[in-house]
């Protein structure tokens, strides 16, 4: 009798529960397929609409590089690279081979570095990574990594052994007790004999604290893909392989095969790999961009007549390829969609992912970001007199 009395209610409740669970499950998997491709777990997004579009309004804020009196600090080609816990901003001026320190309010705190081969000097100063109250920069032309304190004072210089590859992409990794580095190398081998296939090698190595090779995390060799430009072929190794910049010491390694619109991740600890692919469409190609492309190809041809034989379709799929990848300080990966820069409405478009490959949102930015935080981003700008500086742009949620 008890069973007969409550059976309809139990049945209705069960059906309702199953429908809710089914709705949640289907909502979670809508437009997403997960596949194993060569041992890599690939999350494929089919719906071109991201979970959120332009969730932030961008507001200009503090300038760095000009004091209250309007005198510039001689920044010629500034790029922000690191941000300390107290808000100190580190800006590299690559042309002058020096780095500047700024307080959160824009006050200039000092500078360090100069061109040379001695301690604390650099042949090229192009990167700064901050970890555990230390600054690290790689100088591949001098064959070493320089370690400094937060004021730019020299702590140590570690030279690369002769057998270790030298490349721009070297970052600190690991705990203070087990200090080491991750090296990301792109090595292109051109053919030395006729009809030999050119190859490009992409390698990820773990180095110990002495910059010696401790382990090979990834070693892949592939052939060039070529496209016909005028009367010549041009190679595209590894589909325009792009490593992510701004890598934090405890973050996964990330890179992209730009023309495939795929992003690969690797955990340096256990070498597990995963990836995501994003849907993209062929964009209209403006006449202005076509002319610009033709002018850039002029050096590949022997005459204007040959150059003018280069033709373009109305739409090129690779115009929607990946142009840049940057980790922000909160652990999200910003992936730039290369767009037709002659179209004013396109701007700088970014797809933002979590460190495990979940698509979070899409955001258009007015300028290219160099250093991204949870509150905004730092990018290049100019003052009223046209002097180069860095400006912070704040994220204001709609």
mmCIF file of C-alpha atoms in Angstrom:
data_model
loop_
_atom_site.group_PDB
_atom_site.id
_atom_site.type_symbol
_atom_site.label_atom_id
_atom_site.label_comp_id
_atom_site.label_asym_id
_atom_site.label_seq_id
_atom_site.Cartn_x
_atom_site.Cartn_y
_atom_site.Cartn_z
ATOM 1 C CA UNK A 1 0.000 0.000 0.000
ATOM 2 C CA UNK A 2 2.881 2.364 0.917
ATOM 3 C CA UNK A 3 4.614 1.539 -2.365
ATOM 4 C CA UNK A 4 1.442 2.022 -4.403
ATOM 5 C CA UNK A 5 0.698 5.380 -2.726
ATOM 6 C CA UNK A 6 4.114 6.997 -3.346
ATOM 7 C CA UNK A 7 5.103 5.262 -6.581
ATOM 8 C CA UNK A 8 3.877 8.067 -8.920
ATOM 9 C CA UNK A 9 5.665 10.753 -6.873
ATOM 10 C CA UNK A 10 8.892 8.756 -6.747
ATOM 11 C CA UNK A 11 8.680 8.143 -10.479
ATOM 12 C CA UNK A 12 8.095 11.829 -11.251
ATOM 13 C CA UNK A 13 10.942 12.886 -8.923
ATOM 14 C CA UNK A 14 13.298 10.356 -10.512
ATOM 15 C CA UNK A 15 12.439 11.509 -14.012
ATOM 16 C CA UNK A 16 12.905 15.142 -12.981
ATOM 17 C CA UNK A 17 16.289 14.364 -11.393
ATOM 18 C CA UNK A 18 17.430 12.455 -14.460
ATOM 19 C CA UNK A 19 16.347 15.287 -16.742
ATOM 20 C CA UNK A 20 18.273 17.852 -14.657
ATOM 21 C CA UNK A 21 21.361 15.645 -14.614
ATOM 22 C CA UNK A 22 21.042 15.083 -18.327
ATOM 23 C CA UNK A 23 20.657 18.799 -18.974
ATOM 24 C CA UNK A 24 23.742 19.572 -16.887
ATOM 25 C CA UNK A 25 25.747 16.852 -18.593
ATOM 26 C CA UNK A 26 24.686 17.915 -22.078
ATOM 27 C CA UNK A 27 25.318 21.583 -21.256
ATOM 28 C CA UNK A 28 28.785 20.692 -20.034
ATOM 29 C CA UNK A 29 29.633 18.835 -23.231
ATOM 30 C CA UNK A 30 27.848 21.032 -25.766
ATOM 31 C CA UNK A 31 30.196 21.844 -28.628
ATOM 32 C CA UNK A 32 33.111 19.932 -27.066
ATOM 33 C CA UNK A 33 34.760 16.662 -28.120
ATOM 34 C CA UNK A 34 37.621 15.026 -26.241
ATOM 35 C CA UNK A 35 39.945 12.781 -28.227
ATOM 36 C CA UNK A 36 43.250 11.026 -27.723
ATOM 37 C CA UNK A 37 45.581 12.103 -30.536
ATOM 38 C CA UNK A 38 48.987 10.467 -30.373
ATOM 39 C CA UNK A 39 48.851 10.172 -26.595
ATOM 40 C CA UNK A 40 47.732 13.787 -26.191
ATOM 41 C CA UNK A 41 44.298 14.421 -24.686
ATOM 42 C CA UNK A 42 42.819 17.027 -27.043
ATOM 43 C CA UNK A 43 39.745 19.045 -26.101
ATOM 44 C CA UNK A 44 38.122 20.215 -29.338
ATOM 45 C CA UNK A 45 35.735 23.161 -29.271
ATOM 46 C CA UNK A 46 33.221 23.190 -32.139
ATOM 47 C CA UNK A 47 31.080 26.193 -31.257
ATOM 48 C CA UNK A 48 32.839 29.444 -32.297
ATOM 49 C CA UNK A 49 30.948 31.333 -29.603
ATOM 50 C CA UNK A 50 32.979 31.421 -26.361
ATOM 51 C CA UNK A 51 31.362 31.234 -22.914
ATOM 52 C CA UNK A 52 31.617 35.038 -22.583
ATOM 53 C CA UNK A 53 32.414 37.844 -25.030
ATOM 54 C CA UNK A 54 34.185 41.051 -23.940
ATOM 55 C CA UNK A 55 33.365 40.762 -20.224
ATOM 56 C CA UNK A 56 35.613 43.774 -19.506
ATOM 57 C CA UNK A 57 35.598 47.454 -20.386
ATOM 58 C CA UNK A 58 39.174 48.743 -20.766
ATOM 59 C CA UNK A 59 40.101 51.996 -19.016
ATOM 60 C CA UNK A 60 43.464 53.789 -19.310
ATOM 61 C CA UNK A 61 45.267 54.291 -16.030
ATOM 62 C CA UNK A 62 48.781 54.930 -14.668
ATOM 63 C CA UNK A 63 51.599 55.880 -17.097
ATOM 64 C CA UNK A 64 55.128 54.625 -16.436
ATOM 65 C CA UNK A 65 58.042 56.496 -17.942
ATOM 66 C CA UNK A 66 57.122 60.138 -17.342
ATOM 67 C CA UNK A 67 57.342 61.887 -13.971
ATOM 68 C CA UNK A 68 55.021 64.588 -12.668
ATOM 69 C CA UNK A 69 57.055 67.267 -14.435
ATOM 70 C CA UNK A 70 56.769 65.616 -17.835
ATOM 71 C CA UNK A 71 60.466 64.670 -18.124
ATOM 72 C CA UNK A 72 60.907 61.287 -19.707
ATOM 73 C CA UNK A 73 63.335 58.670 -18.451
ATOM 74 C CA UNK A 74 64.762 58.063 -21.927
ATOM 75 C CA UNK A 75 62.667 55.000 -22.715
ATOM 76 C CA UNK A 76 63.157 54.264 -26.404
ATOM 77 C CA UNK A 77 61.577 50.823 -26.831
ATOM 78 C CA UNK A 78 59.937 49.905 -23.515
ATOM 79 C CA UNK A 79 58.315 46.561 -22.727
ATOM 80 C CA UNK A 80 56.990 45.572 -19.265
ATOM 81 C CA UNK A 81 58.095 42.090 -18.215
ATOM 82 C CA UNK A 82 57.652 41.473 -14.480
ATOM 83 C CA UNK A 83 55.605 42.654 -11.508
ATOM 84 C CA UNK A 84 56.703 42.163 -7.885
ATOM 85 C CA UNK A 85 54.307 41.443 -5.014
ATOM 86 C CA UNK A 86 54.613 45.049 -3.799
ATOM 87 C CA UNK A 87 53.562 46.352 -7.230
ATOM 88 C CA UNK A 88 57.028 47.266 -8.497
ATOM 89 C CA UNK A 89 56.994 47.147 -12.303
ATOM 90 C CA UNK A 90 60.056 46.074 -14.292
ATOM 91 C CA UNK A 91 60.305 47.563 -17.791
ATOM 92 C CA UNK A 92 63.002 46.528 -20.283
ATOM 93 C CA UNK A 93 64.375 49.068 -22.742
ATOM 94 C CA UNK A 94 65.907 46.684 -25.266
ATOM 95 C CA UNK A 95 67.540 49.338 -27.425
ATOM 96 C CA UNK A 96 69.500 50.686 -24.481
ATOM 97 C CA UNK A 97 70.111 47.262 -22.889
ATOM 98 C CA UNK A 98 68.742 48.337 -19.513
ATOM 99 C CA UNK A 99 65.774 47.699 -17.221
ATOM 100 C CA UNK A 100 63.805 50.275 -15.232
ATOM 101 C CA UNK A 101 61.956 49.895 -11.928
ATOM 102 C CA UNK A 102 58.717 51.787 -11.278
ATOM 103 C CA UNK A 103 56.536 52.117 -8.183
ATOM 104 C CA UNK A 104 52.773 51.405 -8.569
ATOM 105 C CA UNK A 105 52.072 55.160 -8.843
ATOM 106 C CA UNK A 106 54.511 55.547 -11.755
ATOM 107 C CA UNK A 107 57.467 56.893 -9.763
ATOM 108 C CA UNK A 108 60.798 55.935 -11.292
ATOM 109 C CA UNK A 109 62.823 53.922 -8.753
ATOM 110 C CA UNK A 110 66.001 53.324 -10.728
ATOM 111 C CA UNK A 111 67.522 51.278 -13.521
ATOM 112 C CA UNK A 112 70.104 48.537 -13.993
ATOM 113 C CA UNK A 113 71.969 46.799 -16.803
ATOM 114 C CA UNK A 114 74.112 47.982 -19.682
ATOM 115 C CA UNK A 115 75.572 46.572 -22.878
ATOM 116 C CA UNK A 116 78.706 44.493 -22.487
ATOM 117 C CA UNK A 117 80.129 41.132 -21.521
ATOM 118 C CA UNK A 118 81.056 41.752 -17.883
ATOM 119 C CA UNK A 119 79.039 40.795 -14.766
ATOM 120 C CA UNK A 120 75.678 42.549 -14.773
ATOM 121 C CA UNK A 121 76.070 43.440 -18.449
ATOM 122 C CA UNK A 122 74.137 42.012 -21.389
ATOM 123 C CA UNK A 123 74.687 41.597 -25.103
ATOM 124 C CA UNK A 124 70.887 41.555 -25.450
ATOM 125 C CA UNK A 125 68.366 42.197 -22.681
ATOM 126 C CA UNK A 126 65.034 40.840 -23.883
ATOM 127 C CA UNK A 127 63.377 38.912 -21.030
ATOM 128 C CA UNK A 128 62.931 39.088 -17.269
ATOM 129 C CA UNK A 129 61.323 36.361 -15.167
ATOM 130 C CA UNK A 130 60.567 36.952 -11.486
ATOM 131 C CA UNK A 131 60.520 34.021 -9.071
ATOM 132 C CA UNK A 132 61.083 33.761 -5.316
ATOM 133 C CA UNK A 133 62.359 37.341 -4.911
ATOM 134 C CA UNK A 134 64.845 36.917 -7.752
ATOM 135 C CA UNK A 135 65.042 38.194 -11.328
ATOM 136 C CA UNK A 136 66.295 35.894 -14.095
ATOM 137 C CA UNK A 137 67.288 36.891 -17.611
ATOM 138 C CA UNK A 138 68.731 34.818 -20.429
ATOM 139 C CA UNK A 139 71.526 36.270 -22.574
ATOM 140 C CA UNK A 140 72.027 33.682 -25.337
ATOM 141 C CA UNK A 141 74.695 35.702 -27.157
ATOM 142 C CA UNK A 142 76.846 35.855 -24.030
ATOM 143 C CA UNK A 143 75.878 32.226 -23.359
ATOM 144 C CA UNK A 144 74.608 32.642 -19.799
ATOM 145 C CA UNK A 145 71.751 33.289 -17.405
ATOM 146 C CA UNK A 146 72.022 36.236 -14.992
ATOM 147 C CA UNK A 147 70.343 36.152 -11.576
ATOM 148 C CA UNK A 148 69.609 39.424 -9.736
ATOM 149 C CA UNK A 149 67.774 40.640 -6.649
ATOM 150 C CA UNK A 150 64.644 42.791 -6.871
ATOM 151 C CA UNK A 151 66.715 45.975 -7.161
ATOM 152 C CA UNK A 152 68.754 44.605 -10.053
ATOM 153 C CA UNK A 153 71.891 43.850 -8.042
ATOM 154 C CA UNK A 154 73.869 40.887 -9.363
ATOM 155 C CA UNK A 155 73.592 37.611 -7.423
ATOM 156 C CA UNK A 156 75.203 35.170 -9.843
ATOM 157 C CA UNK A 157 75.982 34.485 -13.481
ATOM 158 C CA UNK A 158 75.574 30.911 -14.782
ATOM 159 C CA UNK A 159 77.220 30.083 -18.115
ATOM 160 C CA UNK A 160 75.896 27.491 -20.548
ATOM 161 C CA UNK A 161 78.105 24.423 -21.088
ATOM 162 C CA UNK A 162 79.289 24.077 -24.666
ATOM 163 C CA UNK A 163 76.955 21.143 -25.403
ATOM 164 C CA UNK A 164 73.828 22.951 -24.191
ATOM 165 C CA UNK A 165 71.720 24.717 -26.867
ATOM 166 C CA UNK A 166 71.399 28.459 -26.464
ATOM 167 C CA UNK A 167 68.007 29.957 -27.085
ATOM 168 C CA UNK A 168 65.809 32.822 -26.001
ATOM 169 C CA UNK A 169 63.267 30.640 -24.206
ATOM 170 C CA UNK A 170 64.928 29.757 -20.887
ATOM 171 C CA UNK A 171 62.927 30.041 -17.649
ATOM 172 C CA UNK A 172 63.572 29.096 -14.016
ATOM 173 C CA UNK A 173 61.661 26.084 -12.753
ATOM 174 C CA UNK A 174 61.348 24.140 -9.503
ATOM 175 C CA UNK A 175 61.690 24.812 -5.795
ATOM 176 C CA UNK A 176 64.597 26.607 -4.173
ATOM 177 C CA UNK A 177 66.015 23.243 -3.040
ATOM 178 C CA UNK A 178 65.767 21.770 -6.531
ATOM 179 C CA UNK A 179 66.465 24.755 -8.736
ATOM 180 C CA UNK A 180 66.553 24.220 -12.456
ATOM 181 C CA UNK A 181 65.496 25.654 -15.785
ATOM 182 C CA UNK A 182 63.266 24.774 -18.721
ATOM 183 C CA UNK A 183 64.737 25.385 -22.171
ATOM 184 C CA UNK A 184 62.500 25.620 -25.245
ATOM 185 C CA UNK A 185 64.472 25.371 -28.480
ATOM 186 C CA UNK A 186 63.444 25.844 -32.104
ATOM 187 C CA UNK A 187 66.207 24.583 -34.364
ATOM 188 C CA UNK A 188 65.814 24.746 -38.140
ATOM 189 C CA UNK A 189 68.059 22.599 -40.338
ATOM 190 C CA UNK A 190 68.259 23.718 -43.935
ATOM 191 C CA UNK A 191 69.255 21.209 -46.639
ATOM 192 C CA UNK A 192 72.953 21.019 -47.505
ATOM 193 C CA UNK A 193 72.460 18.974 -50.665
ATOM 194 C CA UNK A 194 69.956 19.140 -53.484
ATOM 195 C CA UNK A 195 66.539 17.552 -52.902
ATOM 196 C CA UNK A 196 67.180 17.017 -49.200
ATOM 197 C CA UNK A 197 64.100 17.760 -47.132
ATOM 198 C CA UNK A 198 64.492 20.708 -44.729
ATOM 199 C CA UNK A 199 63.529 19.958 -41.142
ATOM 200 C CA UNK A 200 62.704 21.874 -37.993
ATOM 201 C CA UNK A 201 63.281 20.506 -34.519
ATOM 202 C CA UNK A 202 61.264 21.576 -31.493
ATOM 203 C CA UNK A 203 62.818 20.514 -28.192
ATOM 204 C CA UNK A 204 61.926 21.048 -24.544
ATOM 205 C CA UNK A 205 64.783 20.303 -22.137
ATOM 206 C CA UNK A 206 65.072 20.390 -18.374
ATOM 207 C CA UNK A 207 68.344 21.952 -17.224
ATOM 208 C CA UNK A 208 69.880 21.733 -13.758
ATOM 209 C CA UNK A 209 71.073 24.767 -11.808
ATOM 210 C CA UNK A 210 74.344 24.714 -13.784
ATOM 211 C CA UNK A 211 72.453 24.867 -17.100
ATOM 212 C CA UNK A 212 73.462 21.317 -18.006
ATOM 213 C CA UNK A 213 70.898 19.093 -19.719
ATOM 214 C CA UNK A 214 69.145 16.989 -17.061
ATOM 215 C CA UNK A 215 66.288 15.515 -19.139
ATOM 216 C CA UNK A 216 64.605 15.755 -22.535
ATOM 217 C CA UNK A 217 60.892 16.416 -22.080
ATOM 218 C CA UNK A 218 59.962 16.685 -25.754
ATOM 219 C CA UNK A 219 61.903 16.118 -28.959
ATOM 220 C CA UNK A 220 60.044 16.278 -32.243
ATOM 221 C CA UNK A 221 61.361 16.672 -35.765
ATOM 222 C CA UNK A 222 59.158 17.555 -38.721
ATOM 223 C CA UNK A 223 59.472 18.651 -42.319
ATOM 224 C CA UNK A 224 58.793 22.118 -43.608
ATOM 225 C CA UNK A 225 55.475 22.988 -45.096
ATOM 226 C CA UNK A 226 55.904 25.326 -48.037
ATOM 227 C CA UNK A 227 53.738 27.926 -49.740
ATOM 228 C CA UNK A 228 54.293 29.414 -53.187
ATOM 229 C CA UNK A 229 55.018 33.147 -53.055
ATOM 230 C CA UNK A 230 55.571 34.498 -56.535
ATOM 231 C CA UNK A 231 58.006 32.159 -58.221
ATOM 232 C CA UNK A 232 59.594 30.806 -55.023
ATOM 233 C CA UNK A 233 58.676 28.538 -52.162
ATOM 234 C CA UNK A 234 58.853 29.638 -48.556
ATOM 235 C CA UNK A 235 59.078 27.185 -45.671
ATOM 236 C CA UNK A 236 56.790 27.200 -42.654
ATOM 237 C CA UNK A 237 58.407 24.954 -40.019
ATOM 238 C CA UNK A 238 56.031 23.284 -37.605
ATOM 239 C CA UNK A 239 53.031 25.270 -38.764
ATOM 240 C CA UNK A 240 54.467 28.500 -37.355
ATOM 241 C CA UNK A 241 55.245 27.073 -33.927
ATOM 242 C CA UNK A 242 54.885 29.694 -31.166
ATOM 243 C CA UNK A 243 55.940 29.080 -27.537
ATOM 244 C CA UNK A 244 53.962 30.934 -24.870
ATOM 245 C CA UNK A 245 55.698 33.845 -23.133
ATOM 246 C CA UNK A 246 55.415 35.069 -19.569
ATOM 247 C CA UNK A 247 55.726 31.526 -18.234
ATOM 248 C CA UNK A 248 55.652 31.342 -14.445
ATOM 249 C CA UNK A 249 57.981 28.799 -12.789
ATOM 250 C CA UNK A 250 55.104 26.619 -11.554
ATOM 251 C CA UNK A 251 53.004 26.790 -14.722
ATOM 252 C CA UNK A 252 52.710 24.222 -17.515
ATOM 253 C CA UNK A 253 54.628 24.793 -20.729
ATOM 254 C CA UNK A 254 52.451 25.862 -23.648
ATOM 255 C CA UNK A 255 52.969 26.299 -27.373
ATOM 256 C CA UNK A 256 50.882 26.585 -30.499
ATOM 257 C CA UNK A 257 50.901 25.289 -34.039
ATOM 258 C CA UNK A 258 49.591 28.614 -35.273
ATOM 259 C CA UNK A 259 47.972 27.648 -38.583
ATOM 260 C CA UNK A 260 46.197 24.689 -37.002
ATOM 261 C CA UNK A 261 44.777 26.807 -34.173
ATOM 262 C CA UNK A 262 45.813 24.209 -31.617
ATOM 263 C CA UNK A 263 47.396 24.890 -28.226
ATOM 264 C CA UNK A 264 49.489 22.204 -26.542
ATOM 265 C CA UNK A 265 50.260 22.040 -22.815
ATOM 266 C CA UNK A 266 52.852 19.998 -20.938
ATOM 267 C CA UNK A 267 53.429 19.505 -17.221
ATOM 268 C CA UNK A 268 57.224 19.570 -16.712
ATOM 269 C CA UNK A 269 56.938 17.369 -13.593
ATOM 270 C CA UNK A 270 55.366 14.237 -15.071
ATOM 271 C CA UNK A 271 55.455 15.170 -18.801
ATOM 272 C CA UNK A 272 51.689 14.661 -19.207
ATOM 273 C CA UNK A 273 50.310 16.510 -22.224
ATOM 274 C CA UNK A 274 46.939 17.921 -23.172
ATOM 275 C CA UNK A 275 45.741 20.294 -25.881
ATOM 276 C CA UNK A 276 42.809 22.364 -27.099
ATOM 277 C CA UNK A 277 41.647 23.382 -30.572
ATOM 278 C CA UNK A 278 39.477 26.423 -31.202
ATOM 279 C CA UNK A 279 37.044 26.799 -34.112
ATOM 280 C CA UNK A 280 37.895 29.585 -36.529
ATOM 281 C CA UNK A 281 36.608 30.992 -39.792
ATOM 282 C CA UNK A 282 38.207 32.453 -42.884
ATOM 283 C CA UNK A 283 38.122 36.233 -42.668
ATOM 284 C CA UNK A 284 37.730 38.743 -45.506
ATOM 285 C CA UNK A 285 41.062 39.979 -46.836
ATOM 286 C CA UNK A 286 41.055 43.725 -47.526
ATOM 287 C CA UNK A 287 42.681 45.241 -50.590
ATOM 288 C CA UNK A 288 44.933 47.291 -48.309
ATOM 289 C CA UNK A 289 46.279 44.166 -46.635
ATOM 290 C CA UNK A 290 46.717 42.454 -50.001
ATOM 291 C CA UNK A 291 48.872 45.350 -51.173
ATOM 292 C CA UNK A 292 50.837 45.253 -47.931
ATOM 293 C CA UNK A 293 51.465 41.524 -48.349
ATOM 294 C CA UNK A 294 52.581 42.049 -51.949
ATOM 295 C CA UNK A 295 55.059 44.707 -50.884
ATOM 296 C CA UNK A 296 56.482 42.402 -48.223
ATOM 297 C CA UNK A 297 56.950 39.666 -50.830
ATOM 298 C CA UNK A 298 58.902 41.966 -53.125
ATOM 299 C CA UNK A 299 62.211 40.734 -51.735
ATOM 300 C CA UNK A 300 61.264 37.157 -52.702
ATOM 301 C CA UNK A 301 60.875 37.924 -56.398
ATOM 302 C CA UNK A 302 63.156 39.259 -59.107
ATOM 303 C CA UNK A 303 60.801 41.806 -60.620
ATOM 304 C CA UNK A 304 57.580 43.692 -60.052
ATOM 305 C CA UNK A 305 56.003 41.656 -62.832
ATOM 306 C CA UNK A 306 56.724 38.408 -60.967
ATOM 307 C CA UNK A 307 55.572 39.979 -57.726
ATOM 308 C CA UNK A 308 52.243 40.925 -59.269
ATOM 309 C CA UNK A 309 51.632 37.296 -60.173
ATOM 310 C CA UNK A 310 51.032 36.576 -56.505
ATOM 311 C CA UNK A 311 47.281 36.222 -56.072
ATOM 312 C CA UNK A 312 45.037 35.955 -53.033
ATOM 313 C CA UNK A 313 41.558 34.529 -52.556
ATOM 314 C CA UNK A 314 38.932 36.785 -51.005
ATOM 315 C CA UNK A 315 39.314 34.926 -47.724
ATOM 316 C CA UNK A 316 42.380 33.318 -46.200
ATOM 317 C CA UNK A 317 41.918 30.809 -43.362
ATOM 318 C CA UNK A 318 45.350 31.547 -41.910
ATOM 319 C CA UNK A 319 44.314 35.143 -41.236
ATOM 320 C CA UNK A 320 42.511 33.703 -38.265
ATOM 321 C CA UNK A 321 45.585 31.863 -37.001
ATOM 322 C CA UNK A 322 47.338 32.298 -33.665
ATOM 323 C CA UNK A 323 49.773 35.200 -33.462
ATOM 324 C CA UNK A 324 50.831 35.265 -29.816
ATOM 325 C CA UNK A 325 50.380 33.384 -26.517
ATOM 326 C CA UNK A 326 50.884 34.958 -23.094
ATOM 327 C CA UNK A 327 50.392 33.673 -19.574
ATOM 328 C CA UNK A 328 48.889 36.229 -17.210
ATOM 329 C CA UNK A 329 49.863 36.500 -13.558
ATOM 330 C CA UNK A 330 46.725 34.655 -12.420
ATOM 331 C CA UNK A 331 47.548 31.527 -14.455
ATOM 332 C CA UNK A 332 45.338 32.043 -17.531
ATOM 333 C CA UNK A 333 46.618 31.739 -21.102
ATOM 334 C CA UNK A 334 45.783 34.598 -23.495
ATOM 335 C CA UNK A 335 45.826 33.468 -27.134
ATOM 336 C CA UNK A 336 45.872 36.185 -29.777
ATOM 337 C CA UNK A 337 43.873 35.679 -32.944
ATOM 338 C CA UNK A 338 45.800 37.195 -35.852
ATOM 339 C CA UNK A 339 43.384 39.465 -37.706
ATOM 340 C CA UNK A 340 43.389 41.895 -40.599
ATOM 341 C CA UNK A 341 45.014 44.948 -39.020
ATOM 342 C CA UNK A 342 43.578 47.210 -41.755
ATOM 343 C CA UNK A 343 40.063 46.599 -40.387
ATOM 344 C CA UNK A 344 39.602 49.138 -37.599
ATOM 345 C CA UNK A 345 36.961 47.119 -35.791
ATOM 346 C CA UNK A 346 39.132 44.015 -35.404
ATOM 347 C CA UNK A 347 41.620 45.351 -32.840
ATOM 348 C CA UNK A 348 43.547 42.784 -30.822
ATOM 349 C CA UNK A 349 41.360 39.754 -30.168
ATOM 350 C CA UNK A 350 42.262 37.240 -27.473
ATOM 351 C CA UNK A 351 40.840 33.873 -26.449
ATOM 352 C CA UNK A 352 41.468 33.165 -22.770
ATOM 353 C CA UNK A 353 41.931 29.648 -21.340
ATOM 354 C CA UNK A 354 42.543 28.194 -17.917
ATOM 355 C CA UNK A 355 45.756 26.273 -17.353
ATOM 356 C CA UNK A 356 43.896 22.977 -17.872
ATOM 357 C CA UNK A 357 42.509 24.047 -21.251
ATOM 358 C CA UNK A 358 39.020 25.306 -20.368
ATOM 359 C CA UNK A 359 37.794 28.126 -22.609
ATOM 360 C CA UNK A 360 36.896 31.040 -20.328
ATOM 361 C CA UNK A 361 36.081 34.068 -22.497
ATOM 362 C CA UNK A 362 37.021 36.191 -25.500
ATOM 363 C CA UNK A 363 38.226 39.769 -25.077
ATOM 364 C CA UNK A 364 39.102 42.491 -27.593
ATOM 365 C CA UNK A 365 41.816 44.914 -26.462
ATOM 366 C CA UNK A 366 42.674 48.335 -27.936
ATOM 367 C CA UNK A 367 46.458 47.725 -27.873
ATOM 368 C CA UNK A 368 48.758 44.721 -27.603
ATOM 369 C CA UNK A 369 49.272 43.666 -23.965
ATOM 370 C CA UNK A 370 52.770 42.889 -22.685
ATOM 371 C CA UNK A 371 52.117 41.962 -19.070
ATOM 372 C CA UNK A 372 48.646 40.843 -17.978
ATOM 373 C CA UNK A 373 47.372 40.783 -14.390
ATOM 374 C CA UNK A 374 44.023 39.987 -12.793
ATOM 375 C CA UNK A 375 43.162 43.711 -12.751
ATOM 376 C CA UNK A 376 44.357 44.778 -16.190
ATOM 377 C CA UNK A 377 47.374 44.841 -18.447
ATOM 378 C CA UNK A 378 50.502 46.879 -19.203
ATOM 379 C CA UNK A 379 51.226 47.924 -22.772
ATOM 380 C CA UNK A 380 53.286 50.355 -24.801
ATOM 381 C CA UNK A 381 51.993 53.896 -25.270
ATOM 382 C CA UNK A 382 53.199 57.467 -25.824
ATOM 383 C CA UNK A 383 52.761 60.716 -23.916
ATOM 384 C CA UNK A 384 51.358 63.951 -25.389
ATOM 385 C CA UNK A 385 54.733 64.759 -26.950
ATOM 386 C CA UNK A 386 55.107 61.353 -28.544
ATOM 387 C CA UNK A 387 57.668 60.007 -26.083
ATOM 388 C CA UNK A 388 57.493 56.202 -25.542
ATOM 389 C CA UNK A 389 56.179 54.991 -22.199
ATOM 390 C CA UNK A 390 54.238 52.127 -20.625
ATOM 391 C CA UNK A 391 50.616 52.506 -19.564
ATOM 392 C CA UNK A 392 48.434 50.356 -17.340
ATOM 393 C CA UNK A 393 44.948 49.576 -18.671
ATOM 394 C CA UNK A 394 42.410 48.544 -16.079
ATOM 395 C CA UNK A 395 39.780 45.789 -16.468
ATOM 396 C CA UNK A 396 36.322 47.015 -15.442
ATOM 397 C CA UNK A 397 33.745 44.241 -15.426
ATOM 398 C CA UNK A 398 30.547 45.074 -17.278
#
